[in-house]
Tab-separated table of C-alpha atoms in Angstrom:
chain	number	residue	atom	x	y	z
J	150	UNK	CA	117.752	93.056	76.500
J	151	UNK	CA	117.747	94.560	79.938
J	152	UNK	CA	116.093	97.862	80.512
J	153	UNK	CA	117.599	100.499	82.763
J	154	UNK	CA	115.045	103.114	83.948
J	155	UNK	CA	116.116	106.762	84.673
J	156	UNK	CA	114.366	108.020	87.764
J	157	UNK	CA	111.079	106.086	87.333
J	158	UNK	CA	109.926	103.487	84.636
J	159	UNK	CA	107.719	104.921	81.948
J	160	UNK	CA	104.129	104.141	82.818
J	161	UNK	CA	104.506	104.044	86.612
J	162	UNK	CA	103.116	106.423	88.906
J	163	UNK	CA	105.758	107.795	91.212
J	164	UNK	CA	103.503	108.622	94.006
J	165	UNK	CA	101.247	105.708	94.251
J	166	UNK	CA	102.996	102.679	92.538
J	167	UNK	CA	100.084	102.294	90.306
J	168	UNK	CA	100.993	101.098	86.804
J	169	UNK	CA	99.460	102.260	83.452
J	170	UNK	CA	99.459	100.309	80.165
J	171	UNK	CA	101.982	100.305	78.652
J	172	UNK	CA	104.450	100.329	81.592
J	173	UNK	CA	108.240	99.624	81.165
J	174	UNK	CA	109.420	96.450	82.863
J	175	UNK	CA	112.871	97.687	84.104
J	176	UNK	CA	115.855	95.356	85.349
J	177	UNK	CA	117.268	98.546	87.083
J	178	UNK	CA	115.929	101.838	87.951
J	179	UNK	CA	118.460	104.585	88.762
J	180	UNK	CA	116.272	107.144	90.981
J	181	UNK	CA	117.396	110.554	90.870
J	182	UNK	CA	118.264	112.150	94.115
J	183	UNK	CA	115.767	110.134	96.203
J	184	UNK	CA	113.771	107.044	96.005
J	185	UNK	CA	110.132	107.450	94.923
J	186	UNK	CA	107.238	105.935	96.723
J	187	UNK	CA	106.059	104.261	93.625
J	188	UNK	CA	109.294	102.383	93.256
J	189	UNK	CA	108.873	100.754	96.854
J	190	UNK	CA	105.144	99.822	96.844
J	191	UNK	CA	103.408	97.329	94.523
J	192	UNK	CA	102.706	96.976	91.783
J	193	UNK	CA	105.388	99.582	91.083
J	194	UNK	CA	108.270	97.648	92.925
J	195	UNK	CA	107.451	94.634	90.768
J	196	UNK	CA	108.267	96.577	87.529
J	197	UNK	CA	111.058	98.784	88.975
J	198	UNK	CA	113.761	96.101	89.191
J	199	UNK	CA	116.551	96.746	91.251
J	200	UNK	CA	116.494	100.360	92.492
J	201	UNK	CA	119.526	102.306	92.891
J	202	UNK	CA	119.400	105.993	94.211
J	203	UNK	CA	121.951	108.198	92.012
J	204	UNK	CA	123.023	111.631	93.738
J	205	UNK	CA	122.489	114.458	91.452
J	206	UNK	CA	123.648	117.367	93.805
J	207	UNK	CA	120.427	117.871	95.689
J	208	UNK	CA	121.133	118.108	99.442
J	209	UNK	CA	119.362	115.730	101.635
J	210	UNK	CA	118.528	118.612	104.166
J	211	UNK	CA	116.233	120.052	101.626
J	212	UNK	CA	114.032	117.097	101.990
J	213	UNK	CA	113.762	117.732	105.636
J	214	UNK	CA	113.067	121.562	105.000
J	215	UNK	CA	110.332	120.532	102.485
J	216	UNK	CA	108.512	118.418	105.309
J	217	UNK	CA	109.391	115.140	103.434
J	218	UNK	CA	109.331	112.432	106.030
J	219	UNK	CA	109.014	109.201	104.203
J	220	UNK	CA	111.484	106.373	104.671
J	221	UNK	CA	111.747	102.715	103.847
J	222	UNK	CA	111.539	100.131	106.679
J	223	UNK	CA	113.259	96.803	105.712
J	224	UNK	CA	113.838	93.680	107.719
J	225	UNK	CA	117.329	94.726	108.930
J	226	UNK	CA	115.986	97.990	110.289
J	227	UNK	CA	113.291	96.352	112.141
J	228	UNK	CA	115.885	94.115	113.767
J	229	UNK	CA	118.306	96.791	114.713
J	230	UNK	CA	116.065	99.695	115.582
J	231	UNK	CA	113.129	97.898	117.012
J	232	UNK	CA	114.361	94.586	118.191
J	233	UNK	CA	111.721	92.731	116.114
J	234	UNK	CA	112.708	89.360	114.472
J	235	UNK	CA	110.386	88.539	111.518
J	236	UNK	CA	109.744	84.674	111.624
J	237	UNK	CA	107.561	84.320	108.555
J	238	UNK	CA	108.655	85.850	105.118
J	239	UNK	CA	105.872	87.461	103.305
J	240	UNK	CA	105.511	88.005	99.656
J	241	UNK	CA	106.519	91.793	99.099
J	242	UNK	CA	103.021	92.540	97.124
J	243	UNK	CA	100.955	91.439	100.088
J	244	UNK	CA	99.548	93.051	103.213
J	245	UNK	CA	97.945	91.940	106.697
J	246	UNK	CA	94.773	91.260	105.093
J	247	UNK	CA	96.324	88.642	102.874
J	248	UNK	CA	97.009	86.451	105.831
J	249	UNK	CA	93.738	86.433	107.571
J	250	UNK	CA	92.122	87.839	110.760
J	251	UNK	CA	91.889	85.964	114.048
J	252	UNK	CA	89.472	86.907	116.637
J	253	UNK	CA	90.406	85.717	120.130
J	254	UNK	CA	87.875	85.765	123.124
J	255	UNK	CA	89.951	84.355	125.914
J	256	UNK	CA	90.969	85.181	129.515
J	257	UNK	CA	89.583	86.942	132.329
J	258	UNK	CA	90.322	90.165	134.425
J	259	UNK	CA	92.658	88.389	136.697
J	260	UNK	CA	93.942	85.701	134.279
J	261	UNK	CA	94.739	87.502	131.100
J	262	UNK	CA	97.564	85.231	130.241
J	263	UNK	CA	95.262	83.081	128.127
J	264	UNK	CA	94.578	85.929	125.661
J	265	UNK	CA	98.013	86.822	125.493
J	266	UNK	CA	99.173	83.314	124.778
J	267	UNK	CA	96.397	82.944	122.042
J	268	UNK	CA	97.384	86.308	120.442
J	269	UNK	CA	101.095	85.621	120.360
J	270	UNK	CA	100.508	82.042	118.987
J	271	UNK	CA	98.085	83.408	116.021
J	272	UNK	CA	100.720	86.075	115.093
J	273	UNK	CA	103.597	83.468	115.206
J	274	UNK	CA	101.554	81.061	113.337
J	275	UNK	CA	101.182	83.525	110.282
J	276	UNK	CA	97.933	85.436	111.031
J	277	UNK	CA	97.998	88.961	109.481
J	278	UNK	CA	95.879	90.529	111.959
J	279	UNK	CA	94.836	89.381	115.539
J	280	UNK	CA	92.000	90.900	117.472
J	281	UNK	CA	91.621	90.309	121.116
J	282	UNK	CA	87.946	90.847	122.241
J	283	UNK	CA	87.908	91.737	125.904
J	284	UNK	CA	85.280	93.311	128.128
J	285	UNK	CA	85.118	97.037	127.951
J	286	UNK	CA	86.149	97.503	131.775
J	287	UNK	CA	89.399	95.575	131.127
J	288	UNK	CA	90.417	97.929	127.957
J	289	UNK	CA	92.668	100.066	130.058
J	290	UNK	CA	94.373	97.128	131.688
J	291	UNK	CA	97.179	95.852	129.728
J	292	UNK	CA	99.273	92.904	130.816
J	293	UNK	CA	102.931	93.425	130.994
J	294	UNK	CA	103.262	90.212	129.338
J	295	UNK	CA	101.808	91.615	126.255
J	296	UNK	CA	105.018	93.725	125.541
J	297	UNK	CA	107.633	92.163	123.274
J	298	UNK	CA	110.833	91.361	125.258
């Protein structure tokens, strides 16, 4: 029988997403007033099911007045507000460390294109983190070609 959790599934930490034993596996969670961090990050997201925010009369402006500045960034918002296109879809319970770290030692002061091409290729190929090792005196010189168009 499907379980509907009210505000947060029992056994789930609302702030961290940590699950305790026992923890309810909900099909749907109706978060009261606002979503909770624990519903959006793993492992909590995997036990919350579909999350629906149910208004209970608390004005949104109160969150601003209390200094709450948390938001959820999804693929659609990344496309619209940042102009970023996600080429590789990731499992929701992973992070950049799951997908490897590439170290690049390429290019020179006058020919930084090699490093840029390597970095872009590594990211496009699926690396979670790319580090470009360059000489200290080149640190402030950042090629215009690095900026995403």
